[in-house]
CSV table of C-alpha atoms (C1' of nucleotides) in Angstrom, one decimal:
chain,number,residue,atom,x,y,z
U,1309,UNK,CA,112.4,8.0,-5.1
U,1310,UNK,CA,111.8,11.4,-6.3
U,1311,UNK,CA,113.9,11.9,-9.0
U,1312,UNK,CA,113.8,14.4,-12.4
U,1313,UNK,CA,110.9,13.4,-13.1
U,1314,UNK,CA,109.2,12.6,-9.9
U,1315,UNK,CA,109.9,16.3,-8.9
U,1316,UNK,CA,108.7,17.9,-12.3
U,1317,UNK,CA,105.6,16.1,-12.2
U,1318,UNK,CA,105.3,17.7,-8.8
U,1319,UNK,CA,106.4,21.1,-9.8
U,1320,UNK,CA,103.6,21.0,-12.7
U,1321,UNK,CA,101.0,19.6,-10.2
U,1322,UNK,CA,101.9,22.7,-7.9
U,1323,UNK,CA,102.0,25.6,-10.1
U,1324,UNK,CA,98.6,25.9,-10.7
U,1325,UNK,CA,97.0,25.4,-7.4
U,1326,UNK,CA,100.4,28.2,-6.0
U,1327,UNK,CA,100.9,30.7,-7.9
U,1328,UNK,CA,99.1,33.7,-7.4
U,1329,UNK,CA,98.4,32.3,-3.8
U,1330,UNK,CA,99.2,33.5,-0.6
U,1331,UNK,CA,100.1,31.5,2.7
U,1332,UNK,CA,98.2,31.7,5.3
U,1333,UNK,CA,99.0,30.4,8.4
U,1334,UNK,CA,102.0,27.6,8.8
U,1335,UNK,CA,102.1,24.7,11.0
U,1336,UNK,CA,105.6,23.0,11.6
U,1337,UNK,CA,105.2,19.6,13.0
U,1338,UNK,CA,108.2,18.8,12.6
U,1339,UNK,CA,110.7,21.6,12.8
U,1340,UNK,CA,113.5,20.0,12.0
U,1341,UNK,CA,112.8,19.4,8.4
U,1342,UNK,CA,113.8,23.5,8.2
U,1343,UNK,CA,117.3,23.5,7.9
U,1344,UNK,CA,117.4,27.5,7.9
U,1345,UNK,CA,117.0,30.0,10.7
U,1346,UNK,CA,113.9,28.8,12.1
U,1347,UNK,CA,112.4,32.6,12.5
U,1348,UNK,CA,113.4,33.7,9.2
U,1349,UNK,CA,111.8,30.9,7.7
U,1350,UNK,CA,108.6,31.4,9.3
U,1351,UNK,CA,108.7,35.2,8.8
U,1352,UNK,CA,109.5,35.3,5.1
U,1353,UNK,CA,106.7,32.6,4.7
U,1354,UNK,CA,103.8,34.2,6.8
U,1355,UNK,CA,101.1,36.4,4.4
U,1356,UNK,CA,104.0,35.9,0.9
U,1357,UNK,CA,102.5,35.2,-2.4
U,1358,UNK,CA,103.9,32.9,-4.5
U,1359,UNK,CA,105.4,34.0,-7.4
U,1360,UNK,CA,107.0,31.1,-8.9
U,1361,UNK,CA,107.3,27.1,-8.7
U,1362,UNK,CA,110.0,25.8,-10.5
U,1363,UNK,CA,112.8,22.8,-10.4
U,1364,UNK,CA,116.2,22.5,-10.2
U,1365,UNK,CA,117.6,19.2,-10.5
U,1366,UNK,CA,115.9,17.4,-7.9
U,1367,UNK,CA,115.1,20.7,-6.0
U,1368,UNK,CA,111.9,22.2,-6.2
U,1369,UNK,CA,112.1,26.3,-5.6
U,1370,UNK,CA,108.9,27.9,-4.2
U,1371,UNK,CA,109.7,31.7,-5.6
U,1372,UNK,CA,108.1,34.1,-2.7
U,1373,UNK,CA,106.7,37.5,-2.2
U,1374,UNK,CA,106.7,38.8,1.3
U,1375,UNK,CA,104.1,40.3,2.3
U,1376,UNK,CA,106.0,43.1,3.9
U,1377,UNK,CA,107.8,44.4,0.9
U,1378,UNK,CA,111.0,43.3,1.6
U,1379,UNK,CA,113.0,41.0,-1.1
U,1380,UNK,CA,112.1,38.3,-2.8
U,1381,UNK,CA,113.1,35.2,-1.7
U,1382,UNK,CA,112.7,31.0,-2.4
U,1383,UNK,CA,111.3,28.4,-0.7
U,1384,UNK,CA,113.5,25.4,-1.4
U,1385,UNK,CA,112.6,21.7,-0.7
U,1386,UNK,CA,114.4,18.7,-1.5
U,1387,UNK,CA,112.6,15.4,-0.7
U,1388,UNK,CA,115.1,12.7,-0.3
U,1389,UNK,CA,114.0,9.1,-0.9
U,1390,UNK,CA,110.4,9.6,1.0
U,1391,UNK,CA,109.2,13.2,0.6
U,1392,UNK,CA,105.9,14.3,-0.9
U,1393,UNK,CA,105.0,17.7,-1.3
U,1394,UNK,CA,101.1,17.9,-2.4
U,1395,UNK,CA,98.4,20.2,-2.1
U,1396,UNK,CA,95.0,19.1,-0.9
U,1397,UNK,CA,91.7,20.3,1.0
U,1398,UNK,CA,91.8,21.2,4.5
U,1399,UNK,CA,89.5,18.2,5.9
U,1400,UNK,CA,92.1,15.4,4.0
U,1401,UNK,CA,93.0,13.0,7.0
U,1402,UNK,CA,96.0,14.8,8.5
U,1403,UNK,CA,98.4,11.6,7.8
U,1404,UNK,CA,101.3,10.2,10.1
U,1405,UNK,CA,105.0,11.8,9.5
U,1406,UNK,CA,103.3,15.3,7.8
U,1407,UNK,CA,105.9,17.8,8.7
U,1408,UNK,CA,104.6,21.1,7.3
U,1409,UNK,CA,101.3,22.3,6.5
U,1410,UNK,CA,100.7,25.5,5.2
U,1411,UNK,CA,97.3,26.8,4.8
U,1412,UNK,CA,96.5,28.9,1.2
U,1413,UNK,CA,94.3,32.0,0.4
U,1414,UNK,CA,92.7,29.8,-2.0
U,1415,UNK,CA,91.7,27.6,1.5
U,1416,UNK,CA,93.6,24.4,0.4
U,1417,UNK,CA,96.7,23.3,2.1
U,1418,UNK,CA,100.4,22.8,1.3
U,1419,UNK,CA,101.7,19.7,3.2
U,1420,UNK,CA,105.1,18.1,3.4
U,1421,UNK,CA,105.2,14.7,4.6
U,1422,UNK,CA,108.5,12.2,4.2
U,1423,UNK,CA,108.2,9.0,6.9
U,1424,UNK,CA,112.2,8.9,6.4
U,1425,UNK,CA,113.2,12.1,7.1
U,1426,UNK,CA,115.8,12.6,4.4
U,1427,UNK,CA,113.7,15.4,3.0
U,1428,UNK,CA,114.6,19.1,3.9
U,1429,UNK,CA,113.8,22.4,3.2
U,1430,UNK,CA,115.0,26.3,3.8
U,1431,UNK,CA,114.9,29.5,2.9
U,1432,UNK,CA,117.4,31.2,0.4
U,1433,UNK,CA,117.5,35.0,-0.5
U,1434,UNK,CA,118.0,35.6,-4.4
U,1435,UNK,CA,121.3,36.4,-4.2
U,1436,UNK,CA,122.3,33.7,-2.7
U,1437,UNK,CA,120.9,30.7,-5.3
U,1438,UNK,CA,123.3,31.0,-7.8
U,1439,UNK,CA,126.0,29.6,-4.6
U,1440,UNK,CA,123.9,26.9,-3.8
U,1441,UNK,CA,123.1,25.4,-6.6
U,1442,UNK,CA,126.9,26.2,-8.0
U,1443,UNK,CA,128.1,23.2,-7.7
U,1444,UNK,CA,125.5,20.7,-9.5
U,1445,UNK,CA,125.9,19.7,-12.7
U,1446,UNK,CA,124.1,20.8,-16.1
U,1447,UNK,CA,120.3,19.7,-16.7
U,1448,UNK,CA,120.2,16.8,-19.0
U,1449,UNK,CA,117.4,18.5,-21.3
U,1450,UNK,CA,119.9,21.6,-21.7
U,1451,UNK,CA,123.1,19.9,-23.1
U,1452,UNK,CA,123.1,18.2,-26.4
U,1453,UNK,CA,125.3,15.4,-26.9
U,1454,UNK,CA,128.7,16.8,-27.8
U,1455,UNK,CA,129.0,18.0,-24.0
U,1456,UNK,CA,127.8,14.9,-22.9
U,1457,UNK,CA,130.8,13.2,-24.4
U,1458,UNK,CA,133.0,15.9,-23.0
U,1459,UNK,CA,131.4,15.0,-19.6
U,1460,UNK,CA,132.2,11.3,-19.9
U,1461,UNK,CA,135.5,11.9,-21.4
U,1462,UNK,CA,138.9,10.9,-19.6
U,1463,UNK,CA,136.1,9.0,-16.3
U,1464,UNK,CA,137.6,6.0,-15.3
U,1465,UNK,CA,134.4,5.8,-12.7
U,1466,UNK,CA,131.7,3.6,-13.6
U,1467,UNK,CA,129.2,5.2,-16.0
U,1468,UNK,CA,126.2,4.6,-13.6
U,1469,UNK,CA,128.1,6.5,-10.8
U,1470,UNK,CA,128.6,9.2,-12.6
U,1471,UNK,CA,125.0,9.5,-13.7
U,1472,UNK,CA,124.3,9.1,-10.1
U,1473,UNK,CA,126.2,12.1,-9.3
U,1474,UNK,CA,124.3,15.8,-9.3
U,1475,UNK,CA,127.6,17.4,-9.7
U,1476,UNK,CA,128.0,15.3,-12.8
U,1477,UNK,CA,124.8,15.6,-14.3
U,1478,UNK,CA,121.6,16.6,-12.8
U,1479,UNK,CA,118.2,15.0,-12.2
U,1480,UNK,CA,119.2,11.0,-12.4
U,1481,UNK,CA,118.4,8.8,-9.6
U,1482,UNK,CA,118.8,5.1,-9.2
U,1483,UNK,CA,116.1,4.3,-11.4
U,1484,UNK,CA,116.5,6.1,-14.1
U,1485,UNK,CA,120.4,5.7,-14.4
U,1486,UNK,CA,119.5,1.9,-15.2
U,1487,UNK,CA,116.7,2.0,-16.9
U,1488,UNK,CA,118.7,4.6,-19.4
U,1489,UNK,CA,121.5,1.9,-19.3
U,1490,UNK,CA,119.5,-0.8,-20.3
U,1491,UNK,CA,117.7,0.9,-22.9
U,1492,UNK,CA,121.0,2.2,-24.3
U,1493,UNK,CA,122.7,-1.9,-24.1
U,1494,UNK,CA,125.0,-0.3,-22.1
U,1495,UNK,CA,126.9,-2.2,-19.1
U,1496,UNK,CA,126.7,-0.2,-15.8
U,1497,UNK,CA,129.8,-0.8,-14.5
U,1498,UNK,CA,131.7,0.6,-17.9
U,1499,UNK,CA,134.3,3.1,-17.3
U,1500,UNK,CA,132.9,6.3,-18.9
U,1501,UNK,CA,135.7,7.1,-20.7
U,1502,UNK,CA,135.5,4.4,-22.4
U,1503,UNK,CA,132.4,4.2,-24.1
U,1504,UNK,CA,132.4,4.4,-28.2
U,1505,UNK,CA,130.9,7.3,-29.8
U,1506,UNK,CA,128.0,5.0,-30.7
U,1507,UNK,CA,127.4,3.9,-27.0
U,1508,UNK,CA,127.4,7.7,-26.2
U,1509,UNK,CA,124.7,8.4,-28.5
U,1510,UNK,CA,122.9,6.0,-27.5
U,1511,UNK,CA,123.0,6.6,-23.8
U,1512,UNK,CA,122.7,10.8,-24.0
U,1513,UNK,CA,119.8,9.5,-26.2
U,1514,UNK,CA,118.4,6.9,-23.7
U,1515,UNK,CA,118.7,9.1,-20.7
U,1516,UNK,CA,116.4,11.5,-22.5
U,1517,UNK,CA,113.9,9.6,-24.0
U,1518,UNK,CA,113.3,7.7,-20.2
U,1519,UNK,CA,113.1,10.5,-18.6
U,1520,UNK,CA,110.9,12.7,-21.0
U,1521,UNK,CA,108.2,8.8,-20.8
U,1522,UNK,CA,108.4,8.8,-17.2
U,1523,UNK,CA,107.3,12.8,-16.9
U,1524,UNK,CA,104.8,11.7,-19.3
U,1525,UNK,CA,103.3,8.6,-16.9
U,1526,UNK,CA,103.8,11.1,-13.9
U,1527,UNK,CA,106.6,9.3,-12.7
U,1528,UNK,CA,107.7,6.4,-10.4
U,1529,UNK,CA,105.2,5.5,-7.0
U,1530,UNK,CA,107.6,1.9,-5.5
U,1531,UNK,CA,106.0,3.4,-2.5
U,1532,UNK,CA,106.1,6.5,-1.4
U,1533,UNK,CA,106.0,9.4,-4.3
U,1534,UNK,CA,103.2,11.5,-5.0
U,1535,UNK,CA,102.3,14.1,-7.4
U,1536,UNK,CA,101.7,17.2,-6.3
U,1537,UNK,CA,97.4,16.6,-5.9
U,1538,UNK,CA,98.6,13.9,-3.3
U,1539,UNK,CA,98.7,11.2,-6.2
U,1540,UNK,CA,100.7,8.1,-7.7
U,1541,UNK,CA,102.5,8.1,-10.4
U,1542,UNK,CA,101.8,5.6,-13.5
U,1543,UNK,CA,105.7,4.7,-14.6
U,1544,UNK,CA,105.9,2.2,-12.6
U,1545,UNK,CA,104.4,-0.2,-15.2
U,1546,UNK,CA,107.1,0.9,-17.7
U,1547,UNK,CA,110.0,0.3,-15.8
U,1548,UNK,CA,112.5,-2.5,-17.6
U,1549,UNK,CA,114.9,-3.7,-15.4
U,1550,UNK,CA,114.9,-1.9,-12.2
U,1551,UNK,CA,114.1,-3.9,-9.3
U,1552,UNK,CA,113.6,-7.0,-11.5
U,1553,UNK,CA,116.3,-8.9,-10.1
U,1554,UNK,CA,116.1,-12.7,-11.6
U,1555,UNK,CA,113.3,-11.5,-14.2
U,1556,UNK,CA,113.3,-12.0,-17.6
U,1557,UNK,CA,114.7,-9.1,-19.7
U,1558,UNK,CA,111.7,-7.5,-21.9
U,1559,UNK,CA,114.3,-7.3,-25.1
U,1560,UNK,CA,115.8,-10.9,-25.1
U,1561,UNK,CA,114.2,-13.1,-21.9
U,1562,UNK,CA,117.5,-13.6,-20.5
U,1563,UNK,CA,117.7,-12.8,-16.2
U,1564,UNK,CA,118.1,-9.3,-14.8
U,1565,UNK,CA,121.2,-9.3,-12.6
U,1566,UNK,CA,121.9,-7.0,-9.7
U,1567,UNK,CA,125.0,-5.5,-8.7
U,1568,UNK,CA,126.0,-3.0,-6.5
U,1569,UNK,CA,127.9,0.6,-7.1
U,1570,UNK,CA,128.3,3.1,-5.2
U,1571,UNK,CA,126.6,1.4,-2.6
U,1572,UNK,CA,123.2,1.3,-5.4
U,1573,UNK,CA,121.7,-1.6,-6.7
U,1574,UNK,CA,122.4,-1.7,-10.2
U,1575,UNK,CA,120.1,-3.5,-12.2
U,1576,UNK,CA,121.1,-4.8,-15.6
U,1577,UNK,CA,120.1,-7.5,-18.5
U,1578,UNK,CA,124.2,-9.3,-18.7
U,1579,UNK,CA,123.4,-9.9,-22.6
U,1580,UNK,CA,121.5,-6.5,-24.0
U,1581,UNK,CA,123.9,-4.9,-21.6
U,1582,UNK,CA,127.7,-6.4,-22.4
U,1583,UNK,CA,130.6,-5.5,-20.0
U,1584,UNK,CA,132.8,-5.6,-23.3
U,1585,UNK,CA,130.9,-2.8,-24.5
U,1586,UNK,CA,129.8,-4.5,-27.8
U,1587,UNK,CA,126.2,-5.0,-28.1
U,1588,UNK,CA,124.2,-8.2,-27.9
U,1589,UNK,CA,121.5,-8.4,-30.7
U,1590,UNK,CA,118.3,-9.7,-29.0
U,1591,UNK,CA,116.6,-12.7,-29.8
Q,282,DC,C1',140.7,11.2,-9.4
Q,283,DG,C1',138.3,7.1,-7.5
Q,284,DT,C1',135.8,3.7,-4.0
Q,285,DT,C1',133.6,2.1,0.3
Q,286,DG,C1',131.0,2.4,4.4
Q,287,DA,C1',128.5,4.8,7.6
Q,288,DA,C1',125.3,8.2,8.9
Q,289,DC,C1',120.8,10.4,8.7
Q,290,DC,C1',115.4,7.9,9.4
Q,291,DT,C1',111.1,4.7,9.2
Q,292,DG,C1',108.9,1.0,7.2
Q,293,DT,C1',108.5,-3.3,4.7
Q,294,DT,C1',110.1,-7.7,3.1
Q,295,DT,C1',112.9,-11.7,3.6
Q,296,DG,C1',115.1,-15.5,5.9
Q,297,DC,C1',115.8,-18.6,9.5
D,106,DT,C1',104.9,-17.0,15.1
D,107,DG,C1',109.0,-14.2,16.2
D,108,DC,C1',112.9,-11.9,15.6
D,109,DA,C1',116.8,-10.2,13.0
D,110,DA,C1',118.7,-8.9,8.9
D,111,DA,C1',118.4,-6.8,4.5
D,112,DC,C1',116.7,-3.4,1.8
D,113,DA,C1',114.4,1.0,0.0
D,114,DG,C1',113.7,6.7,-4.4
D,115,DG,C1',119.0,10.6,-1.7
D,116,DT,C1',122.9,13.1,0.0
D,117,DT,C1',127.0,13.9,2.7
D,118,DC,C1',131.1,12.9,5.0
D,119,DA,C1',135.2,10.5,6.6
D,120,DA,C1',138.6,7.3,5.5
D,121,DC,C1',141.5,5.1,2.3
DNA sequence: CGTTGAACCTGTTTGC
DNA sequence: TGCAAACAGGTTCAAC
């Protein structure tokens, strides 16, 4: 479930136990997760230091100094639904669907491990980031609200889609995108383009305040999420609606509903969260 | 511009 | 108990 949050929490985990570091040597288990040249990949990562851990959208960028001289380059992993990148000691049980474990000069370890599969990673040289990340859409702590109305402006798609969408906006996942909804009183399945100005406010608003708690709480663990010291996440006990399917609404007691869009459960509360795009007042 | 369904995977839960 | 279906944090692609 790795989403904004999920993969900051990681990033901040990380960058104290990376940086500065050097890898040692790299075990590929599962080679297929590398979805660069194989040999590059293993010879830009053998003896680097790492420079840099940072996050864009859902992608977390290892920044890399080979040890040979030659340029600088980025480590990019994405980990789908299952992925969990974490450092740890050397003796932790090796568990089942690791993929990756690189060994550090401070003597922990660097391990991917995703049971699905979905995750991936590869190697990009600096020049060629800016291309692959081209096409994703702003970061939702770098636009104020004014462009988020421009965003929505003119959609006839369902406003959950489109914050489903990285080329939209960047960062939301299936979680957030309803809980932000729900907090905002604002029907998933509205067109975008025609949500008032107040309904924008209060979803730009939403969307930023739920994502900002759930960094806090270290995100979302349904299942498989970890930080980056190999741990679970505390936002599970905040979240509102999602995956409470026939429970009462915390606002007004009324039952969360599920629909689906884009091929996504949405969940929703049918009276804080009016198709007609006027809002309920709670009980 | 928009939607749907399938595909990529493994694991867990639900229903009969 | 057993087996099959449904479902799960994400992304991408084809088809319409």
């Amino acid at each position: 479930m790795p989403e904004l949050p999920e993969v900051e929490t990681v990033v901040r985990g990380l960058r104290p136990r990376l940086v500065g570091r050097r890898l040692r040597r790299l075990r590929l288990y599962q080679p297929l997760v590398v979805k660069s040249s194989l040999g590059r990949f293993r010879r830009a990562l053998a003896g680097a230091r790492v420079a840099g851990v940072s996050r864009r959208g859902k992608y977390i960028l290892l920044e890399l100094h080979p040890a040979d001289g030659r340029r600088r380059c980025f480590w990019v992993v994405h980990l789908g639904m299952t992925g969990q990148l974490y450092a740890c000691r050397p003796g932790a049980p090796l568990l089942k669907h690791t993929h990756v474990v690189a060994s550090l000069s401070s003597g922990d370890q660097l391990r991917f491990r995703d049971p699905r599969r979905f995750g991936r990673m590869l190697l990009l040289a600096e020049k060629d980031l800016p291309d692959y990340f081209a096409a994703l859409g702003p970061e939702p702590f770098r636009i104020n609200l004014a462009r988020f109305a421009r965003l929505c402006a003119g959609r006839t798609a369902p406003v959950k889609n489109l914050l489903l969408n990285q080329n939209w906006l960047r960062g939301l996942g299936n979680i957030y995108s309803s809980e932000a909804l729900f907090v905002a009183g604002v029907h998933p399945a509205r067109p975008a383009g025609a949500l008032g100005a107040a309904e924008l406010k209060r979803l730009f608003r939403a969307l930023r305040q739920v994502l900002r708690a759930a960094i806090a709480g270290q995100g979302t663990t349904v299942s498989d999420y970890r930080t980056g010291e190999g741990l679970p996440g505390g936002y599970q006990n905040s979240l509102r609606v999602y995956d409470r399917e026939g429970e009462p609404c915390p606002r007004c007691r009324t039952r969360v509903e599920r629909l689906v869009l884009a091929g996504r459960s949405a969940h929703f509360c049918p009276r804080c969260q009016p198709d007609s795009g006027k809002r309920a007042r709670s009980g």
